[in-house]
PDB file of C-alpha atoms in Angstrom:
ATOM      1  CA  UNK A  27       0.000   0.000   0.000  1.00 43.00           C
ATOM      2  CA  UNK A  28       1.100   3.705  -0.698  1.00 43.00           C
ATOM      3  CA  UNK A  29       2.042   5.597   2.436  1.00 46.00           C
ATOM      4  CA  UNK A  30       0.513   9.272   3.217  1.00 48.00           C
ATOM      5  CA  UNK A  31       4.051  10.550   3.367  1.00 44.00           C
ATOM      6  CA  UNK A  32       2.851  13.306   1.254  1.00 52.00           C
ATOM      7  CA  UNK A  33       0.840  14.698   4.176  1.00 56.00           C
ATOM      8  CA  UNK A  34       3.256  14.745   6.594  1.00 49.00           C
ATOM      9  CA  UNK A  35       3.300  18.516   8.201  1.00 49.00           C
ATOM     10  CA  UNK A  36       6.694  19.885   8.095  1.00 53.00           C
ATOM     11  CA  UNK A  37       7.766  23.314   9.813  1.00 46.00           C
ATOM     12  CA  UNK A  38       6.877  26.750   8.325  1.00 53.00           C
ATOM     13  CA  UNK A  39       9.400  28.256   6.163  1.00 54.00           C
ATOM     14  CA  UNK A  40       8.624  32.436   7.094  1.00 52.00           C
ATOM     15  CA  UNK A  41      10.354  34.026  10.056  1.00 57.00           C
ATOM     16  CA  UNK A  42       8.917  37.174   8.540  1.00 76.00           C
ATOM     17  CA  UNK A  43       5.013  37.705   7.431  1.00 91.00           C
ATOM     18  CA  UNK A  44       4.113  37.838   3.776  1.00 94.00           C
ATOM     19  CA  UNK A  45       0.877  39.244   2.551  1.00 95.00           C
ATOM     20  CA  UNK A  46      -1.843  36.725   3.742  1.00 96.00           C
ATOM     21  CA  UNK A  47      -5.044  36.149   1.066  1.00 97.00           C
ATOM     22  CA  UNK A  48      -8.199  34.844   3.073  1.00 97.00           C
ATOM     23  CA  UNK A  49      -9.938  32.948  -0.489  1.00 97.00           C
ATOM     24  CA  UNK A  50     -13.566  32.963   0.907  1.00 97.00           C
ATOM     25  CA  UNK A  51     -15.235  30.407  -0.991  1.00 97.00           C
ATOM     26  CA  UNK A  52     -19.102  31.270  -2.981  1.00 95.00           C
ATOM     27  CA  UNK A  53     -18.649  27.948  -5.235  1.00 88.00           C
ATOM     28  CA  UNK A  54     -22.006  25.903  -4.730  1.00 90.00           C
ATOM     29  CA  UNK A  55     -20.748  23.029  -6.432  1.00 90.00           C
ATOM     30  CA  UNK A  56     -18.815  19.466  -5.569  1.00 92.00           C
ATOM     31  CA  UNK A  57     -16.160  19.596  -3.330  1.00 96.00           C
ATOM     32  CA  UNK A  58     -12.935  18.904  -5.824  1.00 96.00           C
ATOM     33  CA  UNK A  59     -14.187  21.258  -7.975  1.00 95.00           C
ATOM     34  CA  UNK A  60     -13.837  23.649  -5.118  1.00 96.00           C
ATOM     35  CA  UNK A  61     -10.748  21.865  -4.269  1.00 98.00           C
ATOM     36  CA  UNK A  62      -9.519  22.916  -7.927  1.00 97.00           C
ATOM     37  CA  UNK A  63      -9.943  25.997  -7.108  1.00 97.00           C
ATOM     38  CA  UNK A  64      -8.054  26.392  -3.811  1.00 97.00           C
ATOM     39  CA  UNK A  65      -5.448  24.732  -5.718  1.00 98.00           C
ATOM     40  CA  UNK A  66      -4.967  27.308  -8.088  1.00 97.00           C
ATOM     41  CA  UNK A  67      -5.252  30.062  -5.271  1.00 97.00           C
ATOM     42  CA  UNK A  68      -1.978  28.115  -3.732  1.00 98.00           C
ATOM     43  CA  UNK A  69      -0.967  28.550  -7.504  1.00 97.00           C
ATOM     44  CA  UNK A  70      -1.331  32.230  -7.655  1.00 96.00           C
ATOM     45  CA  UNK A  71      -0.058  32.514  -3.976  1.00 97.00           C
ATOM     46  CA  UNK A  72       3.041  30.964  -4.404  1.00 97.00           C
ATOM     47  CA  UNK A  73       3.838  32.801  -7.377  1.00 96.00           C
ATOM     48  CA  UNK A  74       3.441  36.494  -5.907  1.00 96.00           C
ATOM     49  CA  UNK A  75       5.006  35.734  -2.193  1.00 96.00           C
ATOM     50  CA  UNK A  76       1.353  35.402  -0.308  1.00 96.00           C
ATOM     51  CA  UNK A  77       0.616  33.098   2.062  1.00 97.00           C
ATOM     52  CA  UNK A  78      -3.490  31.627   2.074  1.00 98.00           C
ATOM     53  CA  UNK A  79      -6.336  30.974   3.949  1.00 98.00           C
ATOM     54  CA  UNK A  80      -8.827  29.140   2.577  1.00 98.00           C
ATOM     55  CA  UNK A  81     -12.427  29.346   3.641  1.00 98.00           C
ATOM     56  CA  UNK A  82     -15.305  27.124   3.629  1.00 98.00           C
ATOM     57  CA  UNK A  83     -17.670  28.074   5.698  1.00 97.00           C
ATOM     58  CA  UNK A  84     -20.166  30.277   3.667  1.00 95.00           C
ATOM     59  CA  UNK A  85     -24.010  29.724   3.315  1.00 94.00           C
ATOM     60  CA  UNK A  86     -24.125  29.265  -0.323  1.00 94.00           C
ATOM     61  CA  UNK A  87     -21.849  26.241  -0.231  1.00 96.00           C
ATOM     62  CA  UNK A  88     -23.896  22.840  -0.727  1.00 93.00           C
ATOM     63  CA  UNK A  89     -21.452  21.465   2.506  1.00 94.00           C
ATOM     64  CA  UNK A  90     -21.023  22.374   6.290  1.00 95.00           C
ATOM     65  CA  UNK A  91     -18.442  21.207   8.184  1.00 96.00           C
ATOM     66  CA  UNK A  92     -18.362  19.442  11.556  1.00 96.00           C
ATOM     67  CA  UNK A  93     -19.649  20.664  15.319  1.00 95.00           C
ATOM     68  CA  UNK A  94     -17.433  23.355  16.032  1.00 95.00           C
ATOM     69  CA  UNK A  95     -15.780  23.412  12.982  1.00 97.00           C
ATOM     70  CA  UNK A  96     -17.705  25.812  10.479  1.00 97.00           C
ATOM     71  CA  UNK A  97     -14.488  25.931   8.058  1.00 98.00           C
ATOM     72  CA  UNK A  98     -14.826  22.465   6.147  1.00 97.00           C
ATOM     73  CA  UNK A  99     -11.398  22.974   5.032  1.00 98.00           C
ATOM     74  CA  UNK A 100      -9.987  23.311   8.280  1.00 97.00           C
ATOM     75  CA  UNK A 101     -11.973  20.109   9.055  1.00 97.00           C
ATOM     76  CA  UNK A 102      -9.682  18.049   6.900  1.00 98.00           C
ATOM     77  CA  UNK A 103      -6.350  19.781   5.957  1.00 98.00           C
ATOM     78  CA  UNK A 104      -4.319  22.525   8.042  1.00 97.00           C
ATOM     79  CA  UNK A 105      -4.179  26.288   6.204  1.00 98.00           C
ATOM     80  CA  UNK A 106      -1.555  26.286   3.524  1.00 98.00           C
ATOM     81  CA  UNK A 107      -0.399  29.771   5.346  1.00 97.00           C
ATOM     82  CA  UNK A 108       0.239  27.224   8.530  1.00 96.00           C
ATOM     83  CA  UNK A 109       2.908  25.404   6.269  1.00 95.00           C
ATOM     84  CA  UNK A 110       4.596  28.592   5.283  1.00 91.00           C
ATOM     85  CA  UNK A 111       4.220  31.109   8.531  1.00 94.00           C
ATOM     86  CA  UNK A 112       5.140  30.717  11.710  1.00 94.00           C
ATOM     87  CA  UNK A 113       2.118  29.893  14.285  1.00 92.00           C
ATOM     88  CA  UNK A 114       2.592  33.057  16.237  1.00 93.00           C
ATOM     89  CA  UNK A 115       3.307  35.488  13.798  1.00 94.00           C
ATOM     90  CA  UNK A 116       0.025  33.823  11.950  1.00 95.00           C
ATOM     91  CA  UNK A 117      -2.581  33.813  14.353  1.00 94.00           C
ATOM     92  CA  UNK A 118      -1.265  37.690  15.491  1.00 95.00           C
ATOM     93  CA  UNK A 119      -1.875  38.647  11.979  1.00 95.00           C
ATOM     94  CA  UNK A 120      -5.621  36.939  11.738  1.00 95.00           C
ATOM     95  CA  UNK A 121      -6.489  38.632  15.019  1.00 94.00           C
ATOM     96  CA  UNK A 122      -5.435  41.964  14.035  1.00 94.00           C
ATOM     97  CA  UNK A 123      -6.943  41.727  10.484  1.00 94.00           C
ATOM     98  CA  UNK A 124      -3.760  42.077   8.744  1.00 94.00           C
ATOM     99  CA  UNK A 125      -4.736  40.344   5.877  1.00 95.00           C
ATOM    100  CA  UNK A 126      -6.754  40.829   2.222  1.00 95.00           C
ATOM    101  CA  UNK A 127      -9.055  38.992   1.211  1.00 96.00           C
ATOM    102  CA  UNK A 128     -11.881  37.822  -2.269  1.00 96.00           C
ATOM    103  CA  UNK A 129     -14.273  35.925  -2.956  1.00 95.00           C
ATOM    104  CA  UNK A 130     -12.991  35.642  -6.456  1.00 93.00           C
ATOM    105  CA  UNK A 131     -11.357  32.660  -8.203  1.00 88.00           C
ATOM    106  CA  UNK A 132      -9.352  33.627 -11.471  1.00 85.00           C
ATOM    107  CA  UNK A 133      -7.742  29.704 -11.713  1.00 91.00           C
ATOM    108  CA  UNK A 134      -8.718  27.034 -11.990  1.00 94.00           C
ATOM    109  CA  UNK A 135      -5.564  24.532 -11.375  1.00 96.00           C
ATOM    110  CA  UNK A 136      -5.575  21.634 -14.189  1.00 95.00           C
ATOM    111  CA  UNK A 137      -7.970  23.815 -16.844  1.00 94.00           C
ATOM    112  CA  UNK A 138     -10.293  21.183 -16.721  1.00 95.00           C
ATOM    113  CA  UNK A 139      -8.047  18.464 -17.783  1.00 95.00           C
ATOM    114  CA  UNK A 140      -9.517  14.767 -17.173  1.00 96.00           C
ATOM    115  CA  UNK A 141     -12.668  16.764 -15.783  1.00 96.00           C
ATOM    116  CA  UNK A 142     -14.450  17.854 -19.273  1.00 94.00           C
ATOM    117  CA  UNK A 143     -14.594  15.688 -21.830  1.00 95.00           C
ATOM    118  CA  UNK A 144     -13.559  18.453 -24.621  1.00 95.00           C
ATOM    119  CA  UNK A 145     -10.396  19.028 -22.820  1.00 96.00           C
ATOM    120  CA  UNK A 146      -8.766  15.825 -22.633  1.00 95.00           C
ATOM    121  CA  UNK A 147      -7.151  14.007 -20.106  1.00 97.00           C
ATOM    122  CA  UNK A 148      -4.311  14.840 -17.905  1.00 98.00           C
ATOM    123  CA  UNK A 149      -0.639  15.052 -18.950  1.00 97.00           C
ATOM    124  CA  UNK A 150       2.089  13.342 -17.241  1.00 97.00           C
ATOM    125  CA  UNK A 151       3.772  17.457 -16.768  1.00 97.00           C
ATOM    126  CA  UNK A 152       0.678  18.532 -15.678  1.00 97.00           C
ATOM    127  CA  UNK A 153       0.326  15.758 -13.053  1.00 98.00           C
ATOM    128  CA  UNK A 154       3.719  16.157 -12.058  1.00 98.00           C
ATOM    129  CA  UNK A 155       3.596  19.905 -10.988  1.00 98.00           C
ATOM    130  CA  UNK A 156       0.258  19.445  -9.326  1.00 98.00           C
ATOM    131  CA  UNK A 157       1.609  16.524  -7.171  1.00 98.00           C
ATOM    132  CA  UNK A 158       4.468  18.957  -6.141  1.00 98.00           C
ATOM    133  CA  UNK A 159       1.350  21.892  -5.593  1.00 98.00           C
ATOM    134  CA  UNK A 160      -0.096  19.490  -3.190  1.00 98.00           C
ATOM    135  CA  UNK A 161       2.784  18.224  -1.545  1.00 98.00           C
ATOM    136  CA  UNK A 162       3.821  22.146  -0.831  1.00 97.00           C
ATOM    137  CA  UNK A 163      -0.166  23.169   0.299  1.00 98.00           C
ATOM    138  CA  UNK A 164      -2.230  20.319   1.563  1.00 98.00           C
ATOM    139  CA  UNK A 165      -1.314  18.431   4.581  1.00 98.00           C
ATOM    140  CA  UNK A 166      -3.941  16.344   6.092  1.00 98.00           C
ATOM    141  CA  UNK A 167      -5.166  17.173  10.175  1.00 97.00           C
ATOM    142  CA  UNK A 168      -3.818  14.634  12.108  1.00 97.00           C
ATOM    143  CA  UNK A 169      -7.636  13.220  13.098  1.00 96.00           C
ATOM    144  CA  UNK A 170      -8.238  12.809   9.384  1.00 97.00           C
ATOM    145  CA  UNK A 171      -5.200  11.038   9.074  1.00 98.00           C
ATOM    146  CA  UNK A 172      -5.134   8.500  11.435  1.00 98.00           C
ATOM    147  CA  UNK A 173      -9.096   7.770  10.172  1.00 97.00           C
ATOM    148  CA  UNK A 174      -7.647   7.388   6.906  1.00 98.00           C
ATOM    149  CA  UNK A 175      -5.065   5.079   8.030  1.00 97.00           C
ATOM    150  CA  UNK A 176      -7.920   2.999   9.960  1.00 97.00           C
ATOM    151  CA  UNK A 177     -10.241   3.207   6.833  1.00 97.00           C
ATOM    152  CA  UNK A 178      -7.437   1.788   4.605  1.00 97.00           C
ATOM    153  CA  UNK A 179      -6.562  -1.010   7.302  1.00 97.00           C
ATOM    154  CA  UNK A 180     -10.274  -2.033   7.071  1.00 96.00           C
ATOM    155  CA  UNK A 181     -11.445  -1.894   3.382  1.00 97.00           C
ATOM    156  CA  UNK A 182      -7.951  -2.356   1.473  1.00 97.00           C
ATOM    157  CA  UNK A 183      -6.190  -4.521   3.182  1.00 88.00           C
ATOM    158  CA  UNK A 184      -2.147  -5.093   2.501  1.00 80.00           C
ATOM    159  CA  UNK A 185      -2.893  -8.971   1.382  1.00 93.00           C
ATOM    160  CA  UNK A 186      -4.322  -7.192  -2.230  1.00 97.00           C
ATOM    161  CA  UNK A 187      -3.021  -4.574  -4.717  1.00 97.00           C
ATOM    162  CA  UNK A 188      -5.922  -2.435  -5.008  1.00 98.00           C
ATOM    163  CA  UNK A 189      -6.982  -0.562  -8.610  1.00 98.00           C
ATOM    164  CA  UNK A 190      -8.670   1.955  -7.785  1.00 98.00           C
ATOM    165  CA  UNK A 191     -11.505   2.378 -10.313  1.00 98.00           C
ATOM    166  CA  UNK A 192     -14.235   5.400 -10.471  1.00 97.00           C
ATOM    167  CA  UNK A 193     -16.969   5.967 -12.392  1.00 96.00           C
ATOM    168  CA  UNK A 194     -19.099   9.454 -12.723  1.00 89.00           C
ATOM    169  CA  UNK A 195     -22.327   9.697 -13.689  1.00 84.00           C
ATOM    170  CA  UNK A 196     -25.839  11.258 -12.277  1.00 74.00           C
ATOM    171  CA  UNK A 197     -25.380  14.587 -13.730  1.00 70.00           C
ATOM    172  CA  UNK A 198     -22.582  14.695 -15.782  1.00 68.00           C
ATOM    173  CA  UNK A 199     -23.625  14.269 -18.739  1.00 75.00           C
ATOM    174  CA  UNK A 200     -23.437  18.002 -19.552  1.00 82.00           C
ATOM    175  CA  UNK A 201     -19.527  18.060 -19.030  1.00 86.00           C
ATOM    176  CA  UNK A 202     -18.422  14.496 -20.326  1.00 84.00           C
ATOM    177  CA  UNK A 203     -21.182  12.603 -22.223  1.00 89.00           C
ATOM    178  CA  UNK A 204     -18.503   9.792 -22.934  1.00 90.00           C
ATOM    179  CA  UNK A 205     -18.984   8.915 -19.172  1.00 86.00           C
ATOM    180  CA  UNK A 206     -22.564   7.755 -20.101  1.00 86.00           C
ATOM    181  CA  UNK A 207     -21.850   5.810 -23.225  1.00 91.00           C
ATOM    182  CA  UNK A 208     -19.445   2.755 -21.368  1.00 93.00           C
ATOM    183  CA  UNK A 209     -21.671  -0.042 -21.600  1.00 94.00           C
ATOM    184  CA  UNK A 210     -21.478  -2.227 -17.910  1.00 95.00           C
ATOM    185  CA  UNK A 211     -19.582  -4.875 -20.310  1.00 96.00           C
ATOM    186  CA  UNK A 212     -17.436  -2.336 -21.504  1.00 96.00           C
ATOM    187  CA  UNK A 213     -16.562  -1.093 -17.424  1.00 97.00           C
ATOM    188  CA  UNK A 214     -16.259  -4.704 -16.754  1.00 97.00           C
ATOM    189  CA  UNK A 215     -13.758  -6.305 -19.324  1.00 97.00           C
ATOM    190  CA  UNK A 216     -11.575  -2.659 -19.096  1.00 98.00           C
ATOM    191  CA  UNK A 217     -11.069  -3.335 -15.399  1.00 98.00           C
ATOM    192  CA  UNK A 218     -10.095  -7.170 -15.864  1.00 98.00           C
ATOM    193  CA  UNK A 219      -7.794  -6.067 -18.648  1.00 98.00           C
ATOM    194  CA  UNK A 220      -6.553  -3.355 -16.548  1.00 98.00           C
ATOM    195  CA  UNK A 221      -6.069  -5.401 -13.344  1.00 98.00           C
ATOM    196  CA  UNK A 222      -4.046  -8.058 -15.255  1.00 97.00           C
ATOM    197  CA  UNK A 223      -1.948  -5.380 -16.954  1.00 98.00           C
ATOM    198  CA  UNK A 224      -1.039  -3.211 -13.323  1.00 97.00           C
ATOM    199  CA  UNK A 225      -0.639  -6.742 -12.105  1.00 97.00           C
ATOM    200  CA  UNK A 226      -3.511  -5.833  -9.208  1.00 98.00           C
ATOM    201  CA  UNK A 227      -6.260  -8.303  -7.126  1.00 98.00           C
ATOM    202  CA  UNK A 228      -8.383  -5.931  -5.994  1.00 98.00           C
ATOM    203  CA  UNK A 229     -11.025  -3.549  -7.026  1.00 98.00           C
ATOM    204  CA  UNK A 230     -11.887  -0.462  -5.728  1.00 98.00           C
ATOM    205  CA  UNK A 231     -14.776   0.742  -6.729  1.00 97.00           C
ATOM    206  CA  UNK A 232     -16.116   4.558  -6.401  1.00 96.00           C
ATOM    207  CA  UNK A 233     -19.282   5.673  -8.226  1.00 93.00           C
ATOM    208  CA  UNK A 234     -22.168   8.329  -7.305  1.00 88.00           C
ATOM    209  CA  UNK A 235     -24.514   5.522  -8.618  1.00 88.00           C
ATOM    210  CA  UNK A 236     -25.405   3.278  -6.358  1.00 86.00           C
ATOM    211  CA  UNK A 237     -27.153   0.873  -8.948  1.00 88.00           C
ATOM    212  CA  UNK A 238     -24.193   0.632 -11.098  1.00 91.00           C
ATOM    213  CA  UNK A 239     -22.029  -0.065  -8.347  1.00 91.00           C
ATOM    214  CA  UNK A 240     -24.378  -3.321  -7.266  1.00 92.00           C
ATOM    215  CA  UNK A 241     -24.285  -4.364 -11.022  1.00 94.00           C
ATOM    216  CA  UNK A 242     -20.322  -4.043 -11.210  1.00 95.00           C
ATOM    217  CA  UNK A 243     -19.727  -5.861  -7.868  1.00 94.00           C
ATOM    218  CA  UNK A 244     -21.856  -8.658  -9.419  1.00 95.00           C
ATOM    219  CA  UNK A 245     -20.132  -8.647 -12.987  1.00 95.00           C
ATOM    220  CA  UNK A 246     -16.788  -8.828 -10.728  1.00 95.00           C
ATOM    221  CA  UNK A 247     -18.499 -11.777  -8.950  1.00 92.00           C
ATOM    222  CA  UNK A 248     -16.347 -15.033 -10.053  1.00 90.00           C
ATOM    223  CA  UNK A 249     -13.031 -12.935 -11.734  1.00 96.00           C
ATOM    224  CA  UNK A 250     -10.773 -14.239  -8.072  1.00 96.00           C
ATOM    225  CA  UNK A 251     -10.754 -10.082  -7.580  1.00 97.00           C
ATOM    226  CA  UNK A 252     -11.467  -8.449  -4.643  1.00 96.00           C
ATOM    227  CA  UNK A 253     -14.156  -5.970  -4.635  1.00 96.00           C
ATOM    228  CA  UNK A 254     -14.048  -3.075  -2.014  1.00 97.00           C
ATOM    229  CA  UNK A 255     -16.136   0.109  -1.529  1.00 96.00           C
ATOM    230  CA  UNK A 256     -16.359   2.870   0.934  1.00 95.00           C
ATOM    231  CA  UNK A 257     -20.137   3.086   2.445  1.00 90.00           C
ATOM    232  CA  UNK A 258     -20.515   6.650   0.884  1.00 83.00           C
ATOM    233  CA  UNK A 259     -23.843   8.533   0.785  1.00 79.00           C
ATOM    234  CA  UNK A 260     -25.010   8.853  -2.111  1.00 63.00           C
ATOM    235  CA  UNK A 261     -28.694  10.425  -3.483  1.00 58.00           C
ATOM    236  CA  UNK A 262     -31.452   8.086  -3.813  1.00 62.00           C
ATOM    237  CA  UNK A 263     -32.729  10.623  -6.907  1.00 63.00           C
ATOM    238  CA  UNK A 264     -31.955   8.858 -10.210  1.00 65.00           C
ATOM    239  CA  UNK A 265     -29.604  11.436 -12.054  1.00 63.00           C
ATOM    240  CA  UNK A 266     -29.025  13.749  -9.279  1.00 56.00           C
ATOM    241  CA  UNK A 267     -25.570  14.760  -8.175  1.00 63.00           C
ATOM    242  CA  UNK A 268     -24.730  13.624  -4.464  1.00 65.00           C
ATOM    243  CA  UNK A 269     -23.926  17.038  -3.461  1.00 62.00           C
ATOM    244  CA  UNK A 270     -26.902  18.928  -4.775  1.00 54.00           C
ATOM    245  CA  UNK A 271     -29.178  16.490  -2.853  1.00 64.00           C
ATOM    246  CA  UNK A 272     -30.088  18.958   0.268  1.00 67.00           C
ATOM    247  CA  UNK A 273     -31.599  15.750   2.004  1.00 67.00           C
ATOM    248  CA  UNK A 274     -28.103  14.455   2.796  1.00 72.00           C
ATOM    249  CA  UNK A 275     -26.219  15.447   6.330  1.00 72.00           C
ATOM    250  CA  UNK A 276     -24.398  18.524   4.371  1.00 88.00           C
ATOM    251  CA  UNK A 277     -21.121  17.130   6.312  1.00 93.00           C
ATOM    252  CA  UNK A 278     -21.201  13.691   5.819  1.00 93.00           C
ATOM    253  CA  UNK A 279     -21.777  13.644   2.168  1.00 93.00           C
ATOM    254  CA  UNK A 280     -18.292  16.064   1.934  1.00 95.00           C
ATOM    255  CA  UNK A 281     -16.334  13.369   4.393  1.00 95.00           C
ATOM    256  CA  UNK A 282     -17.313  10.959   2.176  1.00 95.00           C
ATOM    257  CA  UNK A 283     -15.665  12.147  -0.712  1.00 96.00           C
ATOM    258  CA  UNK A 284     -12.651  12.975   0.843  1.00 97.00           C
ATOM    259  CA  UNK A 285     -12.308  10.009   2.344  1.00 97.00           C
ATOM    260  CA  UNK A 286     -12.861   8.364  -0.885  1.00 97.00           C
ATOM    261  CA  UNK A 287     -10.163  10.456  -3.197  1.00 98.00           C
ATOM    262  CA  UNK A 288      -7.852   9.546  -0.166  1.00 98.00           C
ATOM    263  CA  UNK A 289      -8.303   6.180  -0.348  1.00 98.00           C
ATOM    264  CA  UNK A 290      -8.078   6.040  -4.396  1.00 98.00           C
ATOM    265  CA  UNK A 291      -4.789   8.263  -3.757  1.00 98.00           C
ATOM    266  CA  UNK A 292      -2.719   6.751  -0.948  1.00 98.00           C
ATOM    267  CA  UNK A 293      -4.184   3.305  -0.198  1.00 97.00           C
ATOM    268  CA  UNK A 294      -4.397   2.186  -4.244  1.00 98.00           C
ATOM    269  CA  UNK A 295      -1.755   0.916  -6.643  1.00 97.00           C
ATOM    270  CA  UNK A 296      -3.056   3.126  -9.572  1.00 98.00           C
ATOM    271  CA  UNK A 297      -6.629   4.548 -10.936  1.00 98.00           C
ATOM    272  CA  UNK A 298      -8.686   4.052 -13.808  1.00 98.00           C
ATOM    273  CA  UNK A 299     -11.600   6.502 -14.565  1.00 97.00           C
ATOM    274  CA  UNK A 300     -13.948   8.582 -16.175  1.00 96.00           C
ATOM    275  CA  UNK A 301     -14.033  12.330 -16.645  1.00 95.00           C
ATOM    276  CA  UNK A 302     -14.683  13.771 -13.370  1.00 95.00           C
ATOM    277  CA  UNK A 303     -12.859  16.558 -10.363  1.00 95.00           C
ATOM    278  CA  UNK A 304     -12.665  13.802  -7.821  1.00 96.00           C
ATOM    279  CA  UNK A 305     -10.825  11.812 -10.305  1.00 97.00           C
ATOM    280  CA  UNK A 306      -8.831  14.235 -11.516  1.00 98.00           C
ATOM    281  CA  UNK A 307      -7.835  15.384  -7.903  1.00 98.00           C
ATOM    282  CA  UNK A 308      -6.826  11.807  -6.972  1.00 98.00           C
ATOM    283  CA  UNK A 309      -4.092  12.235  -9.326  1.00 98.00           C
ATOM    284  CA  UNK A 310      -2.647  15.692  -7.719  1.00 98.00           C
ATOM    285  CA  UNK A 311      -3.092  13.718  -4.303  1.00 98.00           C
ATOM    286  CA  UNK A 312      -1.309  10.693  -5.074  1.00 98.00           C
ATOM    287  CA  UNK A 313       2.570   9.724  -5.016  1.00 97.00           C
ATOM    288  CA  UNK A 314       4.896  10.241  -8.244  1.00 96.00           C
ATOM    289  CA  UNK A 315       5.173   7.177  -9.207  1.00 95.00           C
ATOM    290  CA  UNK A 316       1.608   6.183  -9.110  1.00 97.00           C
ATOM    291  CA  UNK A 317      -0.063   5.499 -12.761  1.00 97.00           C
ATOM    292  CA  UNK A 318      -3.682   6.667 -13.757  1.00 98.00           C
ATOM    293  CA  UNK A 319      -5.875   5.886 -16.768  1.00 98.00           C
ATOM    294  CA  UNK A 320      -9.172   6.277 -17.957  1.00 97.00           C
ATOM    295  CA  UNK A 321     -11.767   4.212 -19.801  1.00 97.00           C
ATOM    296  CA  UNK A 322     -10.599   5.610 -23.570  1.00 96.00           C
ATOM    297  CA  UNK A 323      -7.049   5.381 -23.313  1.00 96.00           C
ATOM    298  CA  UNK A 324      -5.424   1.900 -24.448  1.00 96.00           C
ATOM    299  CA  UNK A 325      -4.272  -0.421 -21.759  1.00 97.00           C
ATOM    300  CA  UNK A 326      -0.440  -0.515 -21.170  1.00 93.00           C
ATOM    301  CA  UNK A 327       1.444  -2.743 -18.835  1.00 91.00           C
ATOM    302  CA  UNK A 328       3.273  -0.824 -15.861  1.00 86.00           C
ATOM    303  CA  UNK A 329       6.920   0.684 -17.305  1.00 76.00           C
ATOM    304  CA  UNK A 330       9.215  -1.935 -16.426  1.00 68.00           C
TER     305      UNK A 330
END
């Protein structure tokens, strides 16, 4: 199993204070899309000097984080601008409102790459730098972690190497109308073929369609792989996107996903998927070395 080395908090870099951005979030969509887009505010931060803040916590956001935690950010990963500035000189600076701050987001890191269908997948560059982005912004709380490391223990277990395979549908169609024309035969004989070409035993399975993901682990019934999932909510409306369905606990639906991506990233040999932000976000999240694919590209065996 990958370790989550890459989340590992190391000690802030700044004796001195740099400008400080507070990025208040006004994005009511799915969490890696807002994830993109604090991504390219640690883009755009790095590049002028700035240290960030990122905010989730405002009312038109389709999450809320935990009991006494209203930042949902701060419910999973420390501030970037904790990696960067010392504690003290920090927290003075947020007391005393020395800081700027927008509501704005001018980037979007990746430009949509392996999220829309029109704009292709991700290149191997473009992977590489936003590993490095991550490794530089997001470190995981240490809570999160260690349930992380206990999810992984229990579902994906270091007797298997895991393929980590997701699937987005409900209501993409708008963005990547390829993701709807793979055929369950088609899902099923890619992920054999891919399995036996990453050498892997396992499945993991993610999907926001909770039919689909009974019909797979059936089809996977009798191949001697292991099928896993994570017990995610998901919306009981047929073509309705998890995270617009107000019915669901508005902070359990965003653990979920995290804990998901997380998985896919650290706890899996490699992924194979359709267009979608969580997808594409598993590959800024996961190791170097680690190899991703989707459903259209040809299946290669690992480099040797």
């Amino acid at each position: 199993q990958q370790q989550q080395a890459q989340f590992v908090p190391h000690a802030p870099r700044n004796a001195s204070l740099p400008p400080i951005l507070v990025w208040r979030c006004k994005h009511p969509h799915g969490l890696f899309s807002m994830f993109s887009l604090a991504l390219g505010h640690a883009l755009t931060c790095e590049q002028k000097g700035w240290a960030l803040i990122v905010d989730w916590s405002g009312d038109e956001l389709l999450y809320r984080g935990p009991a006494g935690e209203p930042n949902l950010w701060a419910a999973f990963f420390h501030q970037p601008a904790e990696l960067s500035v010392q504690p003290a000189l920090l927290s003075r600076a947020l007391r005393q409102g020395q800081f700027f701050e927008t509501d704005k987001h001018e980037v979007v890191y990746g430009a949509y790459r392996g999220v829309i269908q029109g704009y292709g997948g991700i290149p191997l560059q473009q992977a590489a730098q936003g590993r490095a982005l991550v490794r530089r912004n997001v470190v995981l709380r240490e809570a999160f972690a260690q349930k992380l490391r206990r999810t992984a223990e229990l579902l994906l277990g270091a007797d298997h190497r895991w393929l980590a395979v997701h699937v987005r549908l409900s209501d993409k169609a708008c963005e990547a109308k390829a993701n709807f024309e793979i055929s369950d035969e088609d899902l099923f004989l890619r992920i054999v073929s891919q399995c036996a070409a990453w050498r892997c035993t396992g499945v993991f399975l993610c999907t926001d369609d909770a039919v689909l993901k009974a019909r797979l682990r059936a089809c996977l019934e009798g191949t001697g792989l292991a099928f896993s999932v994570y017990p995610s909510t998901l919306s009981s409306v047929s073509g309705q996107a998890t995270h617009f369905d107000k019915s669901l606990d508005q902070y359990l639906k965003a653990e979920d996903v995290v804990m998901e991506a997380l998985l896919m990233a650290t706890a899996c040999h490699g992924l194979l998927s359709t267009y979608s932000n969580v997808s594409a976000s598993v590959v800024y999240l996961s190791p170097p070395d680690y190899p991703y694919t989707t459903f259209w590209d040809p299946v290669e065996p690992l480099p040797s």
